[in-house]
XYZ file of N, CA and C in Angstrom:
756
model
N -104.218 -42.020 -44.536
C -104.683 -42.924 -45.592
C -105.997 -42.435 -46.209
N -106.857 -41.808 -45.371
C -108.118 -41.315 -45.904
C -107.875 -40.211 -46.938
N -106.939 -39.303 -46.590
C -106.622 -38.222 -47.534
C -106.057 -38.793 -48.836
N -105.184 -39.796 -48.718
C -104.612 -40.429 -49.905
C -105.709 -41.053 -50.760
N -106.660 -41.740 -50.106
C -107.750 -42.376 -50.838
C -108.636 -41.367 -51.549
N -108.943 -40.258 -50.879
C -109.799 -39.224 -51.488
C -109.107 -38.601 -52.700
N -107.827 -38.277 -52.568
C -107.092 -37.669 -53.671
C -106.906 -38.653 -54.815
N -106.700 -39.927 -54.471
C -106.574 -40.962 -55.508
C -107.882 -41.072 -56.302
N -109.000 -41.045 -55.587
C -110.286 -41.122 -56.257
C -110.500 -39.919 -57.171
N -110.056 -38.745 -56.717
C -110.169 -37.548 -57.550
C -109.432 -37.733 -58.872
N -108.232 -38.350 -58.801
C -107.468 -38.577 -60.026
C -108.192 -39.546 -60.954
N -108.826 -40.571 -60.379
C -109.551 -41.532 -61.208
C -110.779 -40.903 -61.862
N -111.399 -39.935 -61.157
C -112.577 -39.255 -61.706
C -112.217 -38.508 -62.990
N -110.972 -38.003 -63.067
C -110.539 -37.322 -64.291
C -110.639 -38.255 -65.503
N -110.281 -39.525 -65.308
C -110.358 -40.480 -66.416
C -111.793 -40.614 -66.923
N -112.733 -40.657 -65.977
C -114.140 -40.791 -66.359
C -114.677 -39.494 -66.966
N -114.193 -38.358 -66.466
C -114.704 -37.072 -66.935
C -114.194 -36.712 -68.326
N -113.017 -37.242 -68.684
C -112.427 -36.902 -69.980
C -112.093 -38.191 -70.747
N -113.111 -38.881 -71.236
C -112.869 -40.168 -71.919
C -112.045 -40.019 -73.197
N -112.084 -38.847 -73.829
C -111.294 -38.678 -75.046
C -109.800 -38.742 -74.750
N -109.407 -38.399 -73.529
C -108.002 -38.539 -73.156
C -107.571 -40.000 -73.202
N -108.463 -40.894 -72.738
C -108.152 -42.323 -72.780
C -108.042 -42.807 -74.220
N -108.899 -42.278 -75.090
C -108.825 -42.645 -76.498
C -107.505 -42.157 -77.097
N -107.134 -40.944 -76.758
C -105.870 -40.397 -77.242
C -104.686 -41.236 -76.774
N -104.737 -41.677 -75.500
C -103.642 -42.486 -74.961
C -103.595 -43.871 -75.592
N -104.721 -44.336 -76.095
C -104.731 -45.632 -76.772
C -104.119 -45.534 -78.163
N -104.301 -44.377 -78.810
C -103.832 -44.208 -80.187
C -102.405 -43.677 -80.246
N -102.055 -42.754 -79.341
C -100.759 -42.072 -79.421
C -99.549 -43.000 -79.335
N -99.586 -44.122 -78.571
C -98.404 -44.991 -78.559
C -98.000 -45.497 -79.942
N -98.968 -45.615 -80.850
C -98.628 -46.069 -82.200
C -97.690 -45.080 -82.883
N -97.865 -43.786 -82.575
C -97.005 -42.770 -83.171
C -95.584 -42.870 -82.636
N -95.431 -43.443 -81.448
C -94.105 -43.672 -80.887
C -93.522 -44.990 -81.384
N -94.352 -46.003 -81.450
C -93.894 -47.350 -81.802
C -93.501 -47.444 -83.275
N -94.375 -46.934 -84.141
C -94.201 -47.147 -85.580
C -92.860 -46.652 -86.130
N -92.415 -45.429 -85.810
C -91.138 -44.969 -86.403
C -89.951 -45.849 -86.039
N -89.864 -46.282 -84.785
C -88.737 -47.126 -84.381
C -88.768 -48.472 -85.104
N -89.953 -49.049 -85.198
C -90.046 -50.355 -85.845
C -89.832 -50.241 -87.350
N -90.283 -49.118 -87.935
C -90.054 -48.903 -89.361
C -88.557 -48.814 -89.664
N -87.824 -48.046 -88.834
C -86.379 -47.929 -89.009
C -85.711 -49.285 -88.809
N -86.182 -50.039 -87.796
C -85.608 -51.355 -87.528
C -85.728 -52.268 -88.746
N -86.881 -52.232 -89.398
C -87.081 -53.108 -90.546
C -86.351 -52.599 -91.790
N -86.235 -51.273 -91.913
C -85.500 -50.708 -93.048
C -84.043 -51.143 -93.034
N -83.478 -51.235 -91.806
C -82.057 -51.566 -91.689
C -81.834 -53.037 -91.338
N -82.882 -53.833 -91.429
C -82.734 -55.278 -91.298
C -82.449 -55.772 -89.892
N -82.967 -55.082 -88.863
C -82.772 -55.568 -87.497
C -83.457 -56.923 -87.340
N -82.828 -57.807 -86.587
C -83.468 -59.094 -86.356
C -84.533 -58.962 -85.264
N -85.288 -60.047 -85.056
C -86.399 -60.003 -84.103
C -85.913 -59.715 -82.695
N -84.748 -60.261 -82.322
C -84.226 -60.035 -80.979
C -83.923 -58.574 -80.718
N -83.338 -57.898 -81.690
C -83.014 -56.486 -81.525
C -84.283 -55.645 -81.497
N -85.254 -56.010 -82.333
C -86.526 -55.292 -82.336
C -87.220 -55.422 -80.987
N -87.228 -56.641 -80.417
C -87.815 -56.853 -79.093
C -87.079 -56.032 -78.038
N -85.747 -55.939 -78.173
C -84.947 -55.186 -77.224
C -85.342 -53.713 -77.229
N -85.541 -53.163 -78.420
C -85.986 -51.769 -78.526
C -87.399 -51.625 -77.947
N -88.241 -52.613 -78.186
C -89.630 -52.542 -77.732
C -89.716 -52.462 -76.207
N -88.964 -53.301 -75.494
C -89.049 -53.258 -74.034
C -88.449 -51.959 -73.499
N -87.422 -51.441 -74.168
C -86.873 -50.158 -73.760
C -87.893 -49.046 -73.889
N -88.668 -49.071 -74.977
C -89.710 -48.073 -75.173
C -90.804 -48.189 -74.115
N -91.158 -49.411 -73.759
C -92.183 -49.613 -72.739
C -91.762 -48.993 -71.410
N -90.539 -49.252 -70.979
C -90.088 -48.715 -69.704
C -89.906 -47.201 -69.777
N -89.452 -46.693 -70.937
C -89.315 -45.251 -71.076
C -90.679 -44.571 -71.025
N -91.707 -45.233 -71.557
C -93.051 -44.653 -71.530
C -93.541 -44.516 -70.090
N -93.177 -45.470 -69.237
C -93.507 -45.346 -67.815
C -92.819 -44.113 -67.224
N -91.545 -43.922 -67.575
C -90.822 -42.741 -67.104
C -91.533 -41.476 -67.560
N -91.877 -41.409 -68.830
C -92.506 -40.211 -69.382
C -93.825 -39.904 -68.677
N -94.676 -40.903 -68.508
C -95.981 -40.684 -67.892
C -95.841 -40.276 -66.435
N -94.945 -40.927 -65.706
C -94.747 -40.569 -64.304
C -94.238 -39.140 -64.160
N -93.333 -38.739 -65.036
C -92.783 -37.393 -64.934
C -93.858 -36.335 -65.149
N -94.700 -36.522 -66.169
C -95.649 -35.474 -66.523
C -96.938 -35.563 -65.732
N -97.319 -36.750 -65.289
C -98.549 -36.879 -64.511
C -98.329 -36.673 -63.016
N -97.140 -37.011 -62.531
C -96.855 -36.870 -61.102
C -95.968 -35.648 -60.863
N -94.759 -35.676 -61.404
C -93.829 -34.585 -61.148
C -94.344 -33.238 -61.619
N -94.803 -33.165 -62.871
C -95.314 -31.911 -63.408
C -96.798 -31.736 -63.099
N -97.467 -32.825 -62.723
C -98.911 -32.789 -62.517
C -99.355 -31.894 -61.389
N -98.450 -31.555 -60.476
C -98.833 -30.691 -59.360
C -99.251 -29.312 -59.861
N -98.831 -28.957 -61.074
C -99.233 -27.672 -61.642
C -100.744 -27.596 -61.829
N -101.385 -28.725 -62.092
C -102.842 -28.725 -62.234
C -103.506 -28.240 -60.960
N -102.962 -28.688 -59.804
C -103.506 -28.233 -58.534
C -103.288 -26.733 -58.337
N -102.173 -26.222 -58.851
C -101.932 -24.778 -58.786
C -102.984 -24.020 -59.595
N -103.245 -24.489 -60.803
C -104.185 -23.804 -61.685
C -105.609 -23.874 -61.158
N -105.952 -24.978 -60.497
C -107.308 -25.146 -59.971
C -107.488 -24.512 -58.600
N -106.397 -24.044 -57.999
C -106.491 -23.467 -56.665
C -106.523 -24.493 -55.557
N -106.320 -25.763 -55.907
C -106.360 -26.831 -54.903
C -105.119 -26.794 -54.012
N -103.974 -26.422 -54.589
C -102.719 -26.491 -53.848
C -102.758 -25.616 -52.605
N -103.259 -24.400 -52.735
C -103.304 -23.515 -51.569
C -104.172 -24.101 -50.461
N -105.292 -24.730 -50.859
C -106.149 -25.359 -49.864
C -105.448 -26.505 -49.163
N -104.673 -27.279 -49.916
C -103.947 -28.392 -49.310
C -102.858 -27.896 -48.370
N -102.176 -26.814 -48.768
C -101.102 -26.294 -47.925
C -101.644 -25.735 -46.615
N -102.908 -25.327 -46.622
C -103.519 -24.800 -45.398
C -104.133 -25.908 -44.554
N -104.074 -27.139 -45.025
C -104.643 -28.287 -44.307
C -103.526 -29.221 -43.865
N -103.855 -30.249 -43.088
C -102.807 -31.189 -42.645
C -102.324 -32.135 -43.747
N -102.835 -32.027 -44.960
C -102.435 -32.939 -46.027
C -101.135 -32.451 -46.653
N -100.032 -33.175 -46.496
C -98.753 -32.738 -47.086
C -98.697 -33.004 -48.576
N -97.810 -32.304 -49.263
C -97.666 -32.461 -50.706
C -97.306 -33.897 -51.095
N -96.414 -34.609 -50.355
C -96.120 -35.991 -50.746
C -97.356 -36.890 -50.814
N -98.378 -36.616 -49.983
C -99.611 -37.409 -50.059
C -100.326 -37.138 -51.378
N -100.375 -35.855 -51.770
C -100.961 -35.509 -53.064
C -100.221 -36.213 -54.199
N -98.898 -36.181 -54.151
C -98.110 -36.824 -55.197
C -98.271 -38.342 -55.144
N -98.424 -38.891 -53.939
C -98.657 -40.325 -53.813
C -99.957 -40.743 -54.489
N -101.002 -39.928 -54.324
C -102.279 -40.216 -54.977
C -102.128 -40.152 -56.491
N -101.402 -39.144 -56.966
C -101.153 -39.040 -58.402
C -100.340 -40.238 -58.897
N -99.385 -40.672 -58.068
C -98.572 -41.818 -58.447
C -99.399 -43.082 -58.591
N -100.309 -43.322 -57.645
C -101.170 -44.503 -57.730
C -102.060 -44.449 -58.969
N -102.608 -43.258 -59.236
C -103.451 -43.117 -60.425
C -102.630 -43.325 -61.693
N -101.377 -42.881 -61.675
C -100.531 -43.031 -62.861
C -100.144 -44.482 -63.084
N -100.042 -45.280 -62.019
C -99.804 -46.718 -62.194
C -100.966 -47.345 -62.966
N -102.193 -46.952 -62.597
C -103.365 -47.437 -63.339
C -103.291 -46.988 -64.796
N -102.954 -45.709 -64.995
C -102.845 -45.173 -66.353
C -101.744 -45.872 -67.138
N -100.612 -46.118 -66.486
C -99.507 -46.786 -67.170
C -99.852 -48.231 -67.535
N -100.616 -48.902 -66.685
C -101.047 -50.258 -67.017
C -101.896 -50.240 -68.288
N -102.769 -49.253 -68.380
C -103.597 -49.093 -69.580
C -102.734 -48.784 -70.803
N -101.775 -47.862 -70.646
C -100.895 -47.499 -71.755
C -100.029 -48.676 -72.193
N -99.547 -49.450 -71.218
C -98.730 -50.614 -71.549
C -99.530 -51.626 -72.357
N -100.774 -51.862 -71.953
C -101.631 -52.787 -72.708
C -101.834 -52.279 -74.128
N -102.024 -50.949 -74.280
C -102.206 -50.373 -75.617
C -100.936 -50.525 -76.444
N -99.777 -50.249 -75.817
C -98.514 -50.360 -76.551
C -98.242 -51.792 -76.977
N -98.495 -52.726 -76.077
C -98.282 -54.134 -76.417
C -99.211 -54.538 -77.559
N -100.441 -54.028 -77.546
C -101.359 -54.297 -78.643
C -100.823 -53.778 -79.968
N -100.241 -52.579 -79.946
C -99.650 -52.030 -81.174
C -98.433 -52.844 -81.607
N -97.626 -53.275 -80.629
C -96.473 -54.118 -80.974
C -96.933 -55.400 -81.671
N -97.953 -56.026 -81.113
C -98.466 -57.260 -81.711
C -98.976 -56.993 -83.122
N -99.650 -55.844 -83.294
C -100.181 -55.497 -84.602
C -99.065 -55.339 -85.622
N -97.906 -54.810 -85.161
C -96.762 -54.617 -86.048
C -95.864 -55.858 -86.117
N -96.305 -56.961 -85.507
C -95.564 -58.215 -85.625
C -94.475 -58.422 -84.594
N -94.446 -57.610 -83.511
C -93.456 -57.776 -82.442
C -94.131 -58.531 -81.304
N -93.677 -59.745 -81.021
C -94.396 -60.640 -80.110
C -93.961 -60.525 -78.649
N -92.795 -59.972 -78.393
C -92.293 -59.793 -77.024
C -92.403 -61.082 -76.193
N -91.546 -62.057 -76.454
C -91.607 -63.326 -75.716
C -90.975 -63.217 -74.327
N -91.642 -62.519 -73.425
C -91.130 -62.357 -72.060
C -92.077 -63.059 -71.092
N -91.571 -63.497 -69.926
C -92.478 -63.996 -68.887
C -93.246 -62.820 -68.297
N -94.500 -62.679 -68.648
C -95.235 -61.457 -68.341
C -95.383 -61.161 -66.852
N -95.611 -62.127 -65.969
C -95.680 -61.774 -64.540
C -94.395 -61.108 -64.045
N -93.236 -61.666 -64.441
C -91.964 -61.063 -64.022
C -91.771 -59.695 -64.674
N -92.188 -59.564 -65.928
C -92.016 -58.301 -66.632
C -92.895 -57.211 -66.023
N -94.129 -57.539 -65.692
C -95.026 -56.560 -65.066
C -94.474 -56.142 -63.694
N -93.970 -57.115 -62.935
C -93.344 -56.776 -61.654
C -92.162 -55.849 -61.830
N -91.396 -56.065 -62.888
C -90.246 -55.214 -63.174
C -90.688 -53.803 -63.559
N -91.784 -53.686 -64.303
C -92.324 -52.371 -64.638
C -92.693 -51.596 -63.370
N -93.361 -52.280 -62.448
C -93.765 -51.628 -61.205
C -92.553 -51.217 -60.379
N -91.562 -52.094 -60.303
C -90.361 -51.786 -59.534
C -89.594 -50.628 -60.172
N -89.548 -50.601 -61.500
C -88.875 -49.501 -62.189
C -89.593 -48.180 -61.919
N -90.922 -48.234 -61.873
C -91.677 -47.030 -61.527
C -91.338 -46.529 -60.142
N -91.223 -47.444 -59.180
C -90.841 -47.051 -57.818
C -89.432 -46.467 -57.791
N -88.559 -46.994 -58.661
C -87.191 -46.491 -58.706
C -87.083 -45.072 -59.227
N -88.162 -44.569 -59.831
C -88.152 -43.217 -60.393
C -88.777 -42.186 -59.471
N -89.179 -42.599 -58.268
C -89.862 -41.688 -57.352
C -89.040 -40.430 -57.095
N -87.744 -40.590 -56.868
C -86.897 -39.442 -56.559
C -86.923 -38.393 -57.647
N -86.928 -38.832 -58.905
C -86.950 -37.881 -60.018
C -88.305 -37.185 -60.115
N -89.387 -37.896 -59.763
C -90.702 -37.271 -59.763
C -90.787 -36.193 -58.692
N -90.231 -36.470 -57.508
C -90.232 -35.489 -56.428
C -89.398 -34.267 -56.804
N -88.273 -34.514 -57.459
C -87.437 -33.401 -57.904
C -88.176 -32.544 -58.924
N -88.869 -33.174 -59.850
C -89.635 -32.433 -60.846
C -90.733 -31.624 -60.172
N -91.395 -32.199 -59.174
C -92.440 -31.471 -58.458
C -91.851 -30.259 -57.735
N -90.662 -30.409 -57.153
C -90.001 -29.286 -56.500
C -89.697 -28.166 -57.481
N -89.273 -28.523 -58.692
C -89.014 -27.512 -59.718
C -90.287 -26.776 -60.097
N -91.410 -27.499 -60.151
C -92.682 -26.863 -60.487
C -93.073 -25.871 -59.393
N -92.871 -26.245 -58.123
C -93.195 -25.333 -57.033
C -92.388 -24.043 -57.130
N -91.136 -24.159 -57.527
C -90.260 -22.990 -57.576
C -90.417 -22.192 -58.870
N -90.476 -22.890 -59.993
C -90.459 -22.222 -61.297
C -91.851 -22.028 -61.882
N -92.844 -22.732 -61.335
C -94.227 -22.708 -61.815
C -94.351 -23.412 -63.171
N -93.560 -23.014 -64.134
C -93.527 -23.738 -65.410
C -92.154 -24.376 -65.542
N -92.135 -25.693 -65.502
C -90.864 -26.417 -65.554
C -90.841 -27.366 -66.741
N -91.440 -26.927 -67.857
C -91.505 -27.791 -69.037
C -90.114 -28.122 -69.571
N -89.298 -27.066 -69.734
C -87.969 -27.284 -70.321
C -87.104 -28.199 -69.457
N -86.995 -27.937 -68.130
C -86.229 -28.887 -67.304
C -86.789 -30.301 -67.361
N -88.127 -30.411 -67.435
C -88.738 -31.734 -67.523
C -88.353 -32.459 -68.803
N -88.356 -31.734 -69.912
C -87.945 -32.337 -71.180
C -86.495 -32.807 -71.125
N -85.634 -31.979 -70.531
C -84.211 -32.329 -70.433
C -84.024 -33.572 -69.571
N -84.711 -33.594 -68.421
C -84.591 -34.746 -67.515
C -85.102 -36.014 -68.187
N -86.285 -35.923 -68.797
C -86.879 -37.100 -69.428
C -86.007 -37.638 -70.553
N -85.577 -36.741 -71.453
C -84.765 -37.180 -72.587
C -83.404 -37.691 -72.135
N -82.796 -36.977 -71.183
C -81.491 -37.397 -70.687
C -81.533 -38.758 -70.020
N -82.537 -38.972 -69.156
C -82.658 -40.266 -68.483
C -82.930 -41.379 -69.481
N -83.816 -41.114 -70.449
C -84.130 -42.143 -71.439
C -82.922 -42.528 -72.273
N -82.140 -41.525 -72.690
C -80.957 -41.794 -73.515
C -79.897 -42.550 -72.741
N -79.595 -42.066 -71.524
C -78.539 -42.701 -70.733
C -78.946 -44.083 -70.235
N -80.249 -44.283 -70.044
C -80.717 -45.586 -69.549
C -80.720 -46.654 -70.639
N -80.471 -46.247 -71.892
C -80.453 -47.239 -72.972
C -81.824 -47.544 -73.509
N -82.631 -46.502 -73.692
C -84.010 -46.688 -74.140
C -84.089 -47.470 -75.448
N -83.272 -47.102 -76.432
C -83.350 -47.756 -77.736
C -82.133 -48.606 -78.065
N -81.101 -48.531 -77.255
C -79.935 -49.398 -77.459
C -79.279 -49.635 -76.114
N -78.578 -50.746 -75.936
C -77.947 -51.027 -74.644
C -77.011 -49.895 -74.211
N -77.070 -49.545 -72.945
C -76.246 -48.447 -72.429
C -74.757 -48.734 -72.587
N -74.383 -50.004 -72.646
C -72.963 -50.350 -72.769
C -72.371 -49.895 -74.102
N -73.238 -49.574 -75.082
C -72.765 -49.105 -76.377
C -72.522 -47.593 -76.401
N -72.888 -46.913 -75.335
C -72.652 -45.472 -75.240
C -71.160 -45.201 -75.056
N -70.695 -43.991 -75.397
C -69.304 -43.628 -75.070
C -69.038 -43.832 -73.585
N -67.807 -44.159 -73.260
C -67.463 -44.562 -71.889
C -67.941 -43.578 -70.815
N -67.739 -42.252 -70.990
C -68.219 -41.326 -69.948
C -69.739 -41.388 -69.761
N -70.480 -41.517 -70.882
C -71.934 -41.599 -70.776
C -72.360 -42.925 -70.155
N -71.644 -43.991 -70.483
C -71.952 -45.282 -69.860
C -71.762 -45.202 -68.342
N -70.692 -44.508 -67.909
C -70.463 -44.344 -66.472
C -71.628 -43.596 -65.824
N -72.152 -42.573 -66.500
C -73.307 -41.842 -65.968
C -74.536 -42.737 -65.897
N -74.679 -43.626 -66.856
C -75.854 -44.502 -66.868
C -75.899 -45.420 -65.657
N -74.726 -45.706 -65.066
C -74.677 -46.587 -63.893
C -75.330 -45.943 -62.672
N -75.597 -44.640 -62.764
C -76.222 -43.941 -61.637
C -77.718 -43.753 -61.845
N -78.281 -44.373 -62.891
C -79.700 -44.191 -63.213
C -80.454 -45.492 -62.971
N -81.430 -45.512 -62.060
C -82.165 -46.746 -61.776
C -82.828 -47.350 -63.004
N -83.374 -46.505 -63.880
C -84.079 -47.018 -65.047
C -83.176 -47.869 -65.931
N -81.880 -47.556 -65.969
C -80.944 -48.330 -66.785
C -80.943 -49.791 -66.364
N -80.994 -50.039 -65.060
C -80.983 -51.417 -64.566
C -82.325 -52.102 -64.834
N -83.416 -51.327 -64.802
C -84.710 -51.902 -65.134
C -84.764 -52.355 -66.587
N -84.237 -51.517 -67.491
C -84.230 -51.866 -68.909
C -83.320 -53.068 -69.160
N -82.163 -53.091 -68.502
C -81.241 -54.218 -68.689
C -81.861 -55.518 -68.179
N -82.560 -55.439 -67.048
C -83.217 -56.636 -66.525
C -84.326 -57.099 -67.465
N -85.071 -56.147 -68.053
C -86.145 -56.503 -68.991
C -85.571 -57.171 -70.232
N -84.439 -56.665 -70.715
C -83.821 -57.279 -71.890
C -83.249 -58.652 -71.551
N -82.820 -58.814 -70.292
C -82.381 -60.136 -69.858
C -83.521 -61.136 -69.884
N -84.731 -60.685 -69.515
C -85.898 -61.573 -69.563
C -86.169 -62.049 -70.982
N -85.939 -61.160 -71.961
C -86.125 -61.558 -73.357
C -85.220 -62.728 -73.733
N -84.026 -62.753 -73.120
C -83.047 -63.794 -73.437
C -83.205 -65.023 -72.548
N -84.217 -64.994 -71.680
C -84.460 -66.127 -70.808
C -83.656 -66.115 -69.525
N -82.979 -64.999 -69.247
C -82.178 -64.909 -68.026
C -83.072 -64.532 -66.839
N -82.795 -65.045 -65.661
C -83.591 -64.657 -64.487
C -83.255 -63.237 -64.060
N -84.205 -62.618 -63.385
C -83.954 -61.288 -62.835
C -82.947 -61.432 -61.708
N -81.878 -60.665 -61.764
C -80.804 -60.839 -60.795
C -80.365 -59.573 -60.112
N -79.048 -59.323 -60.166
C -78.435 -58.239 -59.408
C -78.948 -56.869 -59.835
N -79.418 -56.746 -61.078
C -79.923 -55.444 -61.547
C -81.073 -54.944 -60.676
N -81.904 -55.882 -60.197
C -83.052 -55.483 -59.381
C -82.592 -54.875 -58.055
N -81.543 -55.440 -57.465
C -81.020 -54.881 -56.211
C -80.471 -53.477 -56.432
N -79.751 -53.274 -57.537
C -79.230 -51.944 -57.839
C -80.373 -50.968 -58.117
N -81.386 -51.433 -58.827
C -82.550 -50.607 -59.113
C -83.231 -50.161 -57.819
N -83.442 -51.099 -56.906
C -84.106 -50.776 -55.643
C -83.238 -49.872 -54.771
N -81.939 -50.171 -54.694
C -81.051 -49.370 -53.860
C -80.915 -47.939 -54.345
N -80.670 -47.775 -55.636
C -80.558 -46.426 -56.195
C -81.889 -45.686 -56.100
N -82.975 -46.407 -56.352
C -84.293 -45.780 -56.267
C -84.569 -45.244 -54.874
N -84.210 -46.011 -53.836
C -84.419 -45.561 -52.461
C -83.553 -44.336 -52.140
N -82.308 -44.343 -52.618
C -81.417 -43.207 -52.366
C -81.946 -41.944 -53.050
N -82.373 -42.064 -54.291
C -82.908 -40.898 -54.999
C -84.236 -40.442 -54.405
N -85.030 -41.373 -53.899
C -86.292 -40.990 -53.264
C -86.033 -40.104 -52.046
N -85.011 -40.442 -51.265
C -84.671 -39.620 -50.099
C -84.199 -38.237 -50.529
N -83.323 -38.195 -51.529
C -82.830 -36.906 -52.029
C -83.984 -36.069 -52.592
N -84.864 -36.709 -53.371
C -85.996 -35.997 -53.949
C -86.950 -35.482 -52.893
N -87.176 -36.273 -51.847
C -88.053 -35.859 -50.751
C -87.496 -34.627 -50.043
N -86.190 -34.619 -49.794
C -85.574 -33.467 -49.145
C -85.618 -32.242 -50.054
N -85.391 -32.445 -51.355
C -85.435 -31.329 -52.301
C -86.845 -30.744 -52.387
N -87.854 -31.619 -52.383
C -89.237 -31.145 -52.423
C -89.584 -30.358 -51.161
N -89.146 -30.862 -49.998
C -89.411 -30.155 -48.740
C -88.765 -28.775 -48.760
N -87.537 -28.696 -49.264
C -86.854 -27.393 -49.344
C -87.600 -26.468 -50.298
N -88.044 -26.994 -51.440
C -88.756 -26.171 -52.422
C -90.065 -25.640 -51.847
N -90.760 -26.476 -51.058
C -92.010 -26.021 -50.445
C -91.755 -24.889 -49.455
N -90.721 -25.046 -48.620
C -90.377 -23.990 -47.658
C -90.005 -22.704 -48.395
N -89.234 -22.852 -49.457
C -88.821 -21.682 -50.239
C -90.025 -20.997 -50.881
N -90.970 -21.783 -51.403
C -92.163 -21.225 -52.015
C -93.010 -20.471 -50.993
N -93.167 -21.051 -49.805
C -93.934 -20.390 -48.749
C -93.252 -19.082 -48.326
N -91.922 -19.142 -48.189
C -91.190 -17.958 -47.722
C -91.260 -16.824 -48.738
N -91.297 -17.157 -50.024
C -91.353 -16.126 -51.058
C -92.785 -15.673 -51.367
N -93.765 -16.357 -50.760
C -95.161 -15.960 -50.941
C -95.707 -16.203 -52.337
N -95.274 -17.276 -52.975
C -95.690 -17.528 -54.369
C -96.610 -18.742 -54.493
N -97.260 -19.140 -53.393
C -98.106 -20.335 -53.457
C -99.309 -20.129 -54.373
N -99.735 -18.904 -54.561
C -100.900 -18.642 -55.401
C -100.541 -18.294 -56.829
N -99.266 -18.316 -57.176
C -98.838 -17.972 -58.532
C -98.744 -19.229 -59.388
N -99.174 -19.070 -60.630
C -98.980 -20.153 -61.580
C -98.905 -19.604 -62.989
């Protein structure tokens, strides 16, 4: 726990050391929000459909931040030379990623507040029960742990895993129904979406918009998330062993 706390604090220090990054994160969501809402209004989408797209974007933004700050973020430790020091100490890589994950939850909370502010500015009110919605955001983040571990394993092996990361992020967002319900996808793609935890998080969030209680989707989200976390953990362990055996821990 001490190692986790120290690494978590290191991640928080980055926020203080680079305040312009926080400013950028406050402004950049508008560049994501505005085009979707502009198209929605051009084609006469009603408020319910606009809200549906908005919550999908919020959950997808959590996916995006977790992938690049946690899964791909281990590359920063490679560039700084921290990774080799950690591998020579009793601190395992999952602890490092856990610290990054905790810091990213803080970052995502900030980004979510910024996005909601932009939504309000553009006239999207998001009438959801916020305590339940925030809990769903956190649970959806936990459901993505396996994909973050897999991305980290790819970084250990490939050093630069930008392209696979883009494919994973875009594929998961599309299949999960980021901008439209997954049930509207072609049947084969809809079947694939049933294997993605984020899809159930988005569906549960859209149910909250309609006043429905959080139900069976949460159980599927938690169950699939736990299964993928185990697979991702094993894949990361294999990637670390492979990296050590090939002698590429110092390459980036």
